Coordinates of C-alpha atoms in Angstrom, one line a residue:
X1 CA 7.6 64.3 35.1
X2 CA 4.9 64.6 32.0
X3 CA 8.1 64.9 29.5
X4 CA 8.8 61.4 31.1
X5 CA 5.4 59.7 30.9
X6 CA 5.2 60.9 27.5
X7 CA 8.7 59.2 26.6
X8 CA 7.7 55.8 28.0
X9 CA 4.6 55.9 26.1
X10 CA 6.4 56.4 22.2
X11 CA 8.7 53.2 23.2
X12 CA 5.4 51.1 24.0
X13 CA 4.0 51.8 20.7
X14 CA 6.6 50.2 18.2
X15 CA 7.5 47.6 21.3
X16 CA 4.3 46.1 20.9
X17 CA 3.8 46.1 17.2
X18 CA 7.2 44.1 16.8
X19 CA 6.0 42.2 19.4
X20 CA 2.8 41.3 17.5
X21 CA 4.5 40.9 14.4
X22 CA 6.9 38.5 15.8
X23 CA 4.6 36.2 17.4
X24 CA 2.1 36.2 14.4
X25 CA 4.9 35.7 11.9
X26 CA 6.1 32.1 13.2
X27 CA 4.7 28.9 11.1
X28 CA 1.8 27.2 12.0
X29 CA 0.6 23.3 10.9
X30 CA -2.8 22.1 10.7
X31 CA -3.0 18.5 10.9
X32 CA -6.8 18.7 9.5
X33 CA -5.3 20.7 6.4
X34 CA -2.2 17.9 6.1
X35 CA -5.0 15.1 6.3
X36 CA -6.6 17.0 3.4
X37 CA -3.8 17.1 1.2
X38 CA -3.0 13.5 1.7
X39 CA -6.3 12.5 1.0
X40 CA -6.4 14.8 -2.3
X41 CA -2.5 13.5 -3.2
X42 CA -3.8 10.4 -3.4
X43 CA -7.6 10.4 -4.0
X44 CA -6.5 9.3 -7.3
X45 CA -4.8 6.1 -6.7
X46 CA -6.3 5.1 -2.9
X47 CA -10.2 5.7 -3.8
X48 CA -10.9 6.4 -0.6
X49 CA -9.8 9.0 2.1
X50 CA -7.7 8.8 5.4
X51 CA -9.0 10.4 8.6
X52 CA -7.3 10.2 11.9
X53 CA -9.6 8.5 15.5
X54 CA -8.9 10.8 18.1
X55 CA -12.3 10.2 19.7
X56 CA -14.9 7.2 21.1
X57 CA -17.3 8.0 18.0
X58 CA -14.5 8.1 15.5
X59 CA -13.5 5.3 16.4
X60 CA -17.1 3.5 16.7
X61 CA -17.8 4.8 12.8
X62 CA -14.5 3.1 11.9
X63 CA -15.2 -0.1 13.2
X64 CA -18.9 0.3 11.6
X65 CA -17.1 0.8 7.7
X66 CA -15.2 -2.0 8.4
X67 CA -18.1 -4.4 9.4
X68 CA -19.9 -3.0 6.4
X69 CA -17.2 -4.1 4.1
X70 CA -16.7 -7.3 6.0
X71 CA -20.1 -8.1 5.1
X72 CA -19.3 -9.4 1.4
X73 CA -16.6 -11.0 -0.7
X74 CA -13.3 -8.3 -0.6
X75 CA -13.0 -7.0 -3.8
X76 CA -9.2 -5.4 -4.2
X77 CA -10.8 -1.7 -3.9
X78 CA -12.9 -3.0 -0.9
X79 CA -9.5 -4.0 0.8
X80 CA -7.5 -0.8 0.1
X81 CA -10.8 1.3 1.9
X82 CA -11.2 -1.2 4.6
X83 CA -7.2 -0.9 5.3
X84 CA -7.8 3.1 5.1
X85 CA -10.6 3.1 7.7
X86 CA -9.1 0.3 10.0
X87 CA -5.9 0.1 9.9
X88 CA -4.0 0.8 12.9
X89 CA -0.5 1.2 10.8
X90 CA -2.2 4.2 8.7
X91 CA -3.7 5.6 11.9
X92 CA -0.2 5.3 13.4
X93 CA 1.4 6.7 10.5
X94 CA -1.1 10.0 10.4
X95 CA 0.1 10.5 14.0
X96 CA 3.5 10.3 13.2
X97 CA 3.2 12.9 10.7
X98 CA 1.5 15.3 12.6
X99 CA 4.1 14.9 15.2
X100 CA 6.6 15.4 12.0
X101 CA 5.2 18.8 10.7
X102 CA 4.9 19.8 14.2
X103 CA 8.8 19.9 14.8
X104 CA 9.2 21.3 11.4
X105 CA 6.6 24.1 12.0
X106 CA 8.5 24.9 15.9
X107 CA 12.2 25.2 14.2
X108 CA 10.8 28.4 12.6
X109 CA 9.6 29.8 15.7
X110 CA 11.7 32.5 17.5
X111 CA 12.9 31.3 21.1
X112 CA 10.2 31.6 24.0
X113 CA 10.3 35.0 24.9
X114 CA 11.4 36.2 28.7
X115 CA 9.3 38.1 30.6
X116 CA 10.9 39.4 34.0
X117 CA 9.4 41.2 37.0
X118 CA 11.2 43.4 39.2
X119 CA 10.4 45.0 42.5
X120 CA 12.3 46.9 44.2
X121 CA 12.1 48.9 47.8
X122 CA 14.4 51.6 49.5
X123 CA 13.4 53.1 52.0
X124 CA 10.1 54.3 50.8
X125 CA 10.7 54.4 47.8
X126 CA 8.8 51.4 45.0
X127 CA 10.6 50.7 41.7
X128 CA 9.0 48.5 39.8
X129 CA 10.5 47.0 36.4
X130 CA 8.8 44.6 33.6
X131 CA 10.9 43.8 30.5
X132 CA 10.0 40.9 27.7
X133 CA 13.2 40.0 26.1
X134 CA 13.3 38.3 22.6
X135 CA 17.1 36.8 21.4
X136 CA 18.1 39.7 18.7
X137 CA 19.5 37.2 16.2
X138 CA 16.3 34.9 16.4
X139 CA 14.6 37.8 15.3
X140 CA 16.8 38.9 12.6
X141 CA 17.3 35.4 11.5
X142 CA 13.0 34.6 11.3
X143 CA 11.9 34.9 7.9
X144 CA 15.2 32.7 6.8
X145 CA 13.8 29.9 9.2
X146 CA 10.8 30.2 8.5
X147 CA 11.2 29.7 4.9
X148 CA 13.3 26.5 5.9
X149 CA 10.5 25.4 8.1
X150 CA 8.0 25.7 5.3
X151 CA 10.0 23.2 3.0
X152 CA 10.4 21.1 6.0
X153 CA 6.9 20.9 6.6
X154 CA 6.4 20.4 2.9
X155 CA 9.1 17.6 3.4
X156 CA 6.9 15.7 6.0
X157 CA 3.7 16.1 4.0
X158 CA 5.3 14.3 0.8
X159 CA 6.9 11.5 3.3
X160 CA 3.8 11.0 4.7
X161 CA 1.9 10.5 1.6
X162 CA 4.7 8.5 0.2
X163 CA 4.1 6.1 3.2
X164 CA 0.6 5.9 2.9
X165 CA 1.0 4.9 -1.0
X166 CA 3.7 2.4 0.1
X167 CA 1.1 0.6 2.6
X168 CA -2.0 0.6 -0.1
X169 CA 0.7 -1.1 -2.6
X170 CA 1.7 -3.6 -0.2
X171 CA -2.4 -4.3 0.6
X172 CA -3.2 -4.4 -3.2
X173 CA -0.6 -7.2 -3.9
X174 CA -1.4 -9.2 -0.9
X175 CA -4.6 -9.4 -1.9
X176 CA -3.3 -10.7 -5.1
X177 CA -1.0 -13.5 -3.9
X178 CA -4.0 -14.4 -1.3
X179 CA -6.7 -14.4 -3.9
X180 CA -4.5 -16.5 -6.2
X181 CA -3.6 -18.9 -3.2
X182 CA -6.9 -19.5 -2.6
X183 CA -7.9 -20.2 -7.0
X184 CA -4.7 -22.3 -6.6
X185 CA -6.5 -24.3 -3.4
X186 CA -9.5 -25.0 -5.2
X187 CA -8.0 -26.5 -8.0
X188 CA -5.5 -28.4 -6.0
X189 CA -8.2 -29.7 -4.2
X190 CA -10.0 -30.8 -7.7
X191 CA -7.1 -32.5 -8.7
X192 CA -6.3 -34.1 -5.6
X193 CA -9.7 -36.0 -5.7
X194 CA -9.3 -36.8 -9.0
X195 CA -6.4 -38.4 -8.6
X196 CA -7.7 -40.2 -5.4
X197 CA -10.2 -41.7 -7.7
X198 CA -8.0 -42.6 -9.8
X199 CA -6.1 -44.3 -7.6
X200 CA -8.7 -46.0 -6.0
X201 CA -10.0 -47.4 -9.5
X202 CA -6.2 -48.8 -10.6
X203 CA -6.2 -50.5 -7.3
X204 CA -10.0 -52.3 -8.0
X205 CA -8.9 -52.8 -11.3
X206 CA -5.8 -54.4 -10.4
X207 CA -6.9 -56.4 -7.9
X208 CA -9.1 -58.2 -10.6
X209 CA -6.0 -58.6 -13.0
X210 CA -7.2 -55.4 -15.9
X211 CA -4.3 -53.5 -14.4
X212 CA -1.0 -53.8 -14.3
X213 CA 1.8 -52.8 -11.6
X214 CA 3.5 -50.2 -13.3
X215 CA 0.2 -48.4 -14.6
X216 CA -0.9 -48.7 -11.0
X217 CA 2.5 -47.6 -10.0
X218 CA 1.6 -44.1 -12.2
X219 CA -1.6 -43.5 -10.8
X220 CA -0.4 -43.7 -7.0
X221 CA 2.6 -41.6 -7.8
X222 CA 0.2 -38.8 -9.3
X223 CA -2.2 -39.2 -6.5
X224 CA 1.1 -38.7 -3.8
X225 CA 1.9 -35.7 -5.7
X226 CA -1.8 -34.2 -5.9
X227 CA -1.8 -34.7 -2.3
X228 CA 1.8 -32.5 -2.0
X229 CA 0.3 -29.9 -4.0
X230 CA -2.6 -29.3 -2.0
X231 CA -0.6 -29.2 1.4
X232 CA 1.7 -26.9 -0.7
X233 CA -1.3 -24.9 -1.4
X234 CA -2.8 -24.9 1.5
X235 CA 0.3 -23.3 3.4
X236 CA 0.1 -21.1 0.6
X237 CA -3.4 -19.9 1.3
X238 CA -3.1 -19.6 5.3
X239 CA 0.1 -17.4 5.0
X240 CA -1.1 -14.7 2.4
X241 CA -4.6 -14.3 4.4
X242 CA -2.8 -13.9 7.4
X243 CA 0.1 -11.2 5.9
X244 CA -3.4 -9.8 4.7
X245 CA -5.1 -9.9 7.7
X246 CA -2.0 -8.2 9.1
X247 CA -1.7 -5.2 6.4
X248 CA -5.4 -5.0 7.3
X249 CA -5.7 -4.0 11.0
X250 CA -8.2 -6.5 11.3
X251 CA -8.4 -8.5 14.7
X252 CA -9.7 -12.1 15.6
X253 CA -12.6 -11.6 15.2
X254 CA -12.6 -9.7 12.0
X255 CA -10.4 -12.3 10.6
X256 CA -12.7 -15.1 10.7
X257 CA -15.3 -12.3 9.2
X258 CA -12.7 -12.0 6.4
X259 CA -14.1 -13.5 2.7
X260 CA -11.7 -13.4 -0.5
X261 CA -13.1 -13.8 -3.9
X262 CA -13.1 -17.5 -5.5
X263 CA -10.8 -16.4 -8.3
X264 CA -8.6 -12.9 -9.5
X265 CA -10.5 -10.6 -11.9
X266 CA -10.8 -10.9 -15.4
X267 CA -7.4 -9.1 -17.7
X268 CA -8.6 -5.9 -19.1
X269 CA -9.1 -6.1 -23.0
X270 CA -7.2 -2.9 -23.7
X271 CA -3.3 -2.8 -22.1
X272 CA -2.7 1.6 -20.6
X273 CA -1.3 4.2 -23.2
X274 CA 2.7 4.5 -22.3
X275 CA 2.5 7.9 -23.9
X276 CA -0.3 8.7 -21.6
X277 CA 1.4 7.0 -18.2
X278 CA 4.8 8.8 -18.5
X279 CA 2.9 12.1 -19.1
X280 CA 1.1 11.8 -15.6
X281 CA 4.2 10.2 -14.2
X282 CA 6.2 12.9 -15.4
X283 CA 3.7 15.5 -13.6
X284 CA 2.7 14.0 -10.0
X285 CA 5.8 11.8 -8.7
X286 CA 6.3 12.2 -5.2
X287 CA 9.6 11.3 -5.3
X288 CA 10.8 14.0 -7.6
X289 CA 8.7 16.4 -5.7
X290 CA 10.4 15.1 -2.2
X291 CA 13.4 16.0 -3.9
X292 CA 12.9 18.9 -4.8
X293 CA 12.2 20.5 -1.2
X294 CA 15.0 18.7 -0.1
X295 CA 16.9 20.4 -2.5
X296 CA 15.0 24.0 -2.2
X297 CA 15.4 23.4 2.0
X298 CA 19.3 22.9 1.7
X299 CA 19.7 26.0 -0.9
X300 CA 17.8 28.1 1.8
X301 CA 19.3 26.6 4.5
X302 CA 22.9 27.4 2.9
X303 CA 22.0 30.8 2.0
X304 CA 22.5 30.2 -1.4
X305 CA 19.7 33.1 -3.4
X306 CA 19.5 30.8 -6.3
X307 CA 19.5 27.0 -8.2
X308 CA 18.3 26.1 -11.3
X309 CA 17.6 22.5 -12.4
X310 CA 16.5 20.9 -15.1
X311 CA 14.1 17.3 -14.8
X312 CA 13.5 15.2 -17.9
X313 CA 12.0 12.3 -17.5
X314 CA 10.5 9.5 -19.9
X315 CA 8.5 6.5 -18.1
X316 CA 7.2 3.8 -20.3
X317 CA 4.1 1.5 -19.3
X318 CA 4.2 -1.5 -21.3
X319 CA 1.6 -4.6 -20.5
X320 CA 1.0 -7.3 -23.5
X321 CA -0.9 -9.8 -22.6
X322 CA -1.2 -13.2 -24.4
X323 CA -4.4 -15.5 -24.3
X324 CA -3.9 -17.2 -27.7
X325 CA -3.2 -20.2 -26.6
X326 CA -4.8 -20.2 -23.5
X327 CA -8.0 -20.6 -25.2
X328 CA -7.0 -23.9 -27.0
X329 CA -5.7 -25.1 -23.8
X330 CA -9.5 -24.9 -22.9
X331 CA -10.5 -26.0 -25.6
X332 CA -8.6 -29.8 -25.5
X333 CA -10.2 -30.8 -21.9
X334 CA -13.8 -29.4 -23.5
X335 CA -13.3 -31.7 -26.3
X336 CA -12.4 -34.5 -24.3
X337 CA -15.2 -34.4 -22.0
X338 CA -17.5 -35.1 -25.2
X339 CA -15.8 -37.4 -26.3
X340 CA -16.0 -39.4 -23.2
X341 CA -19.7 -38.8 -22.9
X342 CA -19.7 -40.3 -26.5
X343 CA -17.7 -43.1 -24.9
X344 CA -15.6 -42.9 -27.7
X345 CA -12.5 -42.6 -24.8
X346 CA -12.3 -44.5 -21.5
X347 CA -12.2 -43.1 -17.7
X348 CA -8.2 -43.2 -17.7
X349 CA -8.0 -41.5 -21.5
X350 CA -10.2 -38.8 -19.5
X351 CA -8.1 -38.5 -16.3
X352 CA -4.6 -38.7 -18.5
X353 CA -6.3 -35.2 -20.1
X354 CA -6.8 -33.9 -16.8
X355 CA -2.8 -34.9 -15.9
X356 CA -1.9 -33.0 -18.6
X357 CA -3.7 -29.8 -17.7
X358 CA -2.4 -29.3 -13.9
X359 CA 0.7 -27.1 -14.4
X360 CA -1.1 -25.6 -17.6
X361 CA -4.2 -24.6 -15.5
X362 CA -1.3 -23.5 -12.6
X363 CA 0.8 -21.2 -15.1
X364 CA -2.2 -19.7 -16.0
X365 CA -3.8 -18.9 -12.5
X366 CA 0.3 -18.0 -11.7
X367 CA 0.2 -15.5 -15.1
X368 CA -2.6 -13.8 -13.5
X369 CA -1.3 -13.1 -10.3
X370 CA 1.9 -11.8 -12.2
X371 CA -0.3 -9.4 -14.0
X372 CA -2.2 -7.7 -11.2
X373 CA 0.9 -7.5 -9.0
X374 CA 2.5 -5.6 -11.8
X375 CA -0.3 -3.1 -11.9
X376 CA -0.3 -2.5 -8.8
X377 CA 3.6 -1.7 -8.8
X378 CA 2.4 0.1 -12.3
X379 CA 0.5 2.5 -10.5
X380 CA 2.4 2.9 -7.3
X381 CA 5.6 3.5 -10.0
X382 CA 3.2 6.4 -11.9
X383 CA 2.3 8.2 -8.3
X384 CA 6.1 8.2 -7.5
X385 CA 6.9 5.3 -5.2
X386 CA 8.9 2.4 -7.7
X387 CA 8.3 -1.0 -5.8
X388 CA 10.3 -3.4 -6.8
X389 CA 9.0 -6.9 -8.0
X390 CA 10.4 -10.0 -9.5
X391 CA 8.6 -12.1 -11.7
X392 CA 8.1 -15.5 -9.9
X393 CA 8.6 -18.5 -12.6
X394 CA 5.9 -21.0 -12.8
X395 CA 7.1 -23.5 -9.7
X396 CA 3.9 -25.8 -10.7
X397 CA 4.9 -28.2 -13.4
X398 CA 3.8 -32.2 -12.7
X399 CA 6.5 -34.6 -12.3
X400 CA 7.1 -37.3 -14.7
X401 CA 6.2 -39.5 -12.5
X402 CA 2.7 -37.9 -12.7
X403 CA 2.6 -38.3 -17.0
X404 CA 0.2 -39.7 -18.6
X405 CA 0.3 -43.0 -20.2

C-alpha cells in the first residue's frame, strides 16, 4: 500500500509542472501596453496621445481638454488633440482593437482544460477519481500558435495605428478646406458689398443721365455674380465646419463653441529635404511593416522555417512654392488705392481694379488650401498611410460679364 502512495506521488510531480508550464506559456495582451505603443508610433505625427474612457472621471477630464481647447481660435494642431481627447470614432476605434488583439492573443491558447470528478460506491467500498485532461495535439502544437498569435497580435497593433493616422489625416484636411471656406466667405462677402455699391451708384448715376445702360448693365451683372459667389461660399463654409464638427466628436453644444481661424497659416520659407523624407519613410511605414507580419504570420502559419526578402524603397518629397507674382498682384490694388486718394482715378477706375482681383485673390486663397492638404497627405504618406488627393483647379474665375470696362 506505501509502494502505491509512493507511485501516485512521482506522477503528480511532472503532472503539475506541465500543467504550470502550459497555462503560463499561452499569449497574453495588454490593452494599456497597446495604447502605449500607439501613442509612441505616432507621437511623432499626432502630437498628442490617445487614451481610452472606461470610467465617469475619464470621461469628465475628456470633456474638460476639450472645453479648454474650445476656448480659443482652432489652430490645425489644436484640432488633431481635441479629435484625440473627444472623439468618439478614436474611442471606438481603441475598443475595437482591444477586442482585435484579444482574439489574436486566445487563438494561441491551448483548449480549456477538463476537469472531471468521479465518485463511485460498491457496497462499502469509496472510489473516488479526479483527472484534468488537456487535447495532446493543442499541447504539441503551442509554441507554433503561439508564434502565429504574436504576429497576429502585432497585425492588430499596426492596423490600429494605421487607422488612427488615417482619422488625424482626414481631421487635418478638413480643417483645411473649412479654414479656407471661411477666408473664401470673407472675401466673398467684401466683394459682394462692393459690388452692391457699385451697383447702387450706376443706378444714381444713371438715373441723372452720367451713365449709360450698358455700363449699368455691367455693374448689375457683377453685382448678381458677387451675390452667387457668396451663396456659393457660404454653402461652402456650412458643409466643411460641419464634416469637421463630425471628424471632431463634438456635439451641439460644442459646435456652436467651435471657432476657426480667419485665414490658413502662412507657407513655410524653406520647402522639406526629399533626401531626408524618403530616409524616414523608408524606416517607419506602417504599411511595409503590416506587411511584413502578414507575411512572417503566413510563413509560420505554413510551416515554412524560412523567407528572405529584400525592400528598396526611394520616396521623394517635392513642394516648390511660387509667390513671385503674387506679390505684384498686391502690389497693383496698393497702387491703385493711392492713386485714387490722389484723385488722379475715379470711383469706377477703383472698383474695375477690384473686378480684376476676385479670381486672382480666389486662386491664391485656393493655392493655399492645395498646399496644406498636400502636407498633410505628405506626412500621412511618410508614416505609411498614402491618401490620395487630387488637385482641385481654380473654379473661381469672374465671368465676362463681370469685366471691367
Amino acid at each position: 500500500m506505501m509502494k502505491h502512495v509512493t507511485y501516485v506521488s512521482r506522477i503528480k510531480l511532472p503532472l503539475s509542472i506541465i500543467t504550470v508550464a502550459v497555462l503560463t506559456g499561452c499569449a497574453s495582451v495588454s490593452f494599456e501596453q497597446n495604447v502605449g505603443r500607439v501613442n509612441d508610433e505616432v507621437s511623432g505625427f499626432a502630437e498628442g496621445k490617445l487614451a481610452l474612457s472606461r470610467t465617469y472621471e475619464e470621461r469628465t477630464q475628456r470633456a474638460q481638454a476639450a472645453a479648454t481647447l474650445l476656448k480659443a481660435p482652432l489652430g490645425q494642431k489644436d484640432a488633431v488633440q481635441l479629435a484625440l481627447v473627444n472623439s468618439p470614432a478614436l474611442q471606438a476605434l481603441l475598443a475595437q482593437g482591444w477586442a482585435e488583439s484579444a482574439v489574436a492573443a486566445q487563438s494561441g491558447r491551448i483548449s480549456n482544460p477538463v476537469f472531471s470528478f468521479e465518485r463511485l460506491v460498491a457496497g462499502d467500498e469509496l472510489e473516488l477519481g479526479r483527472a484534468l485532461s488537456f487535447g495532446l495535439l493543442d499541447i504539441l502544437t503551442l509554441p507554433a500558435r503561439q508564434g502565429i498569435a504574436e504576429r497576429r497580435i502585432e497585425q492588430a497593433q499596426l492596423r490600429l495605428t494605421s487607422e488612427v493616422v488615417d482619422h488625424i489625416t482626414r481631421v487635418r484636411q478638413t480643417w483645411v478646406r473649412a479654414v479656407a471656406a471661411k477666408q473664401t466667405l470673407n472675401y466673398a462677402q467684401q466683394v459682394f458689398e462692393s459690388a452692391e455699391a457699385s451697383a447702387e451708384l450706376a443706378r444714381r448715376m444713371q438715373s441723372v443721365g452720367n451713365f449709360n445702360r450698358l455700363s449699368r448693365a455691367r455693374e448689375q451683372a457683377f453685382y448678381a455674380d458677387s451675390a452667387t459667389r457668396l451663396a456659393n461660399a457660404q454653402h461652402l463654409t456650412n458643409a466643411t465646419r460641419e464634416e469637421l464638427i463630425r471628424l471632431l466628436g463634438l456635439d451641439e453644444t460644442q459646435g456652436g463653441l467651435l471657432q476657426l481661424p480667419e485665414r490658413l497659416p502662412d507657407l513655410p520659407k524653406q520647402a522639406l529635404d526629399p533626401s531626408v523624407v524618403g530616409a524616414t519613410a523608408t524606416r517607419t511605414r506602417l504599411d511595409i511593416r503590416l506587411a511584413q507580419t502578414a507575411l512572417d504570420g503566413a510563413s509560420r502559419a505554413q510551416g515554412l522555417s524560412k523567407i528572405t526578402s529584400v525592400t528598396d524603397i526611394e520616396l521623394t518629397a517635392r513642394r516648390n512654392t511660387k509667390i513671385d507674382n503674387a506679390t505684384g498682384s498686391r502690389s497693383n490694388p496698393e497702387e491703385n488705392q493711392l492713386r485714387y486718394n490722389g484723385m488722379i482715378i475715379g470711383v469706377f477706375e477703383l472698383l474695375a481694379d477690384a473686378k480684376d482681383q476676385v479670381s486672382t485673390v480666389i486662386a491664391a486663397i485656393n493655392a493655399e488650401q492645395q498646399f496644406w492638404l498636400a502636407d498633410a497627405a505628405l506626412k500621412a504618406s511618410v508614416i505609411g498611410r498614402p491618401t490620395t488627393m487630387a488637385i482641385a483647379p481654380a473654379s473661381a474665375a469672374a465671368p465676362t460679364a463681370a469685366a471691367p470696362h
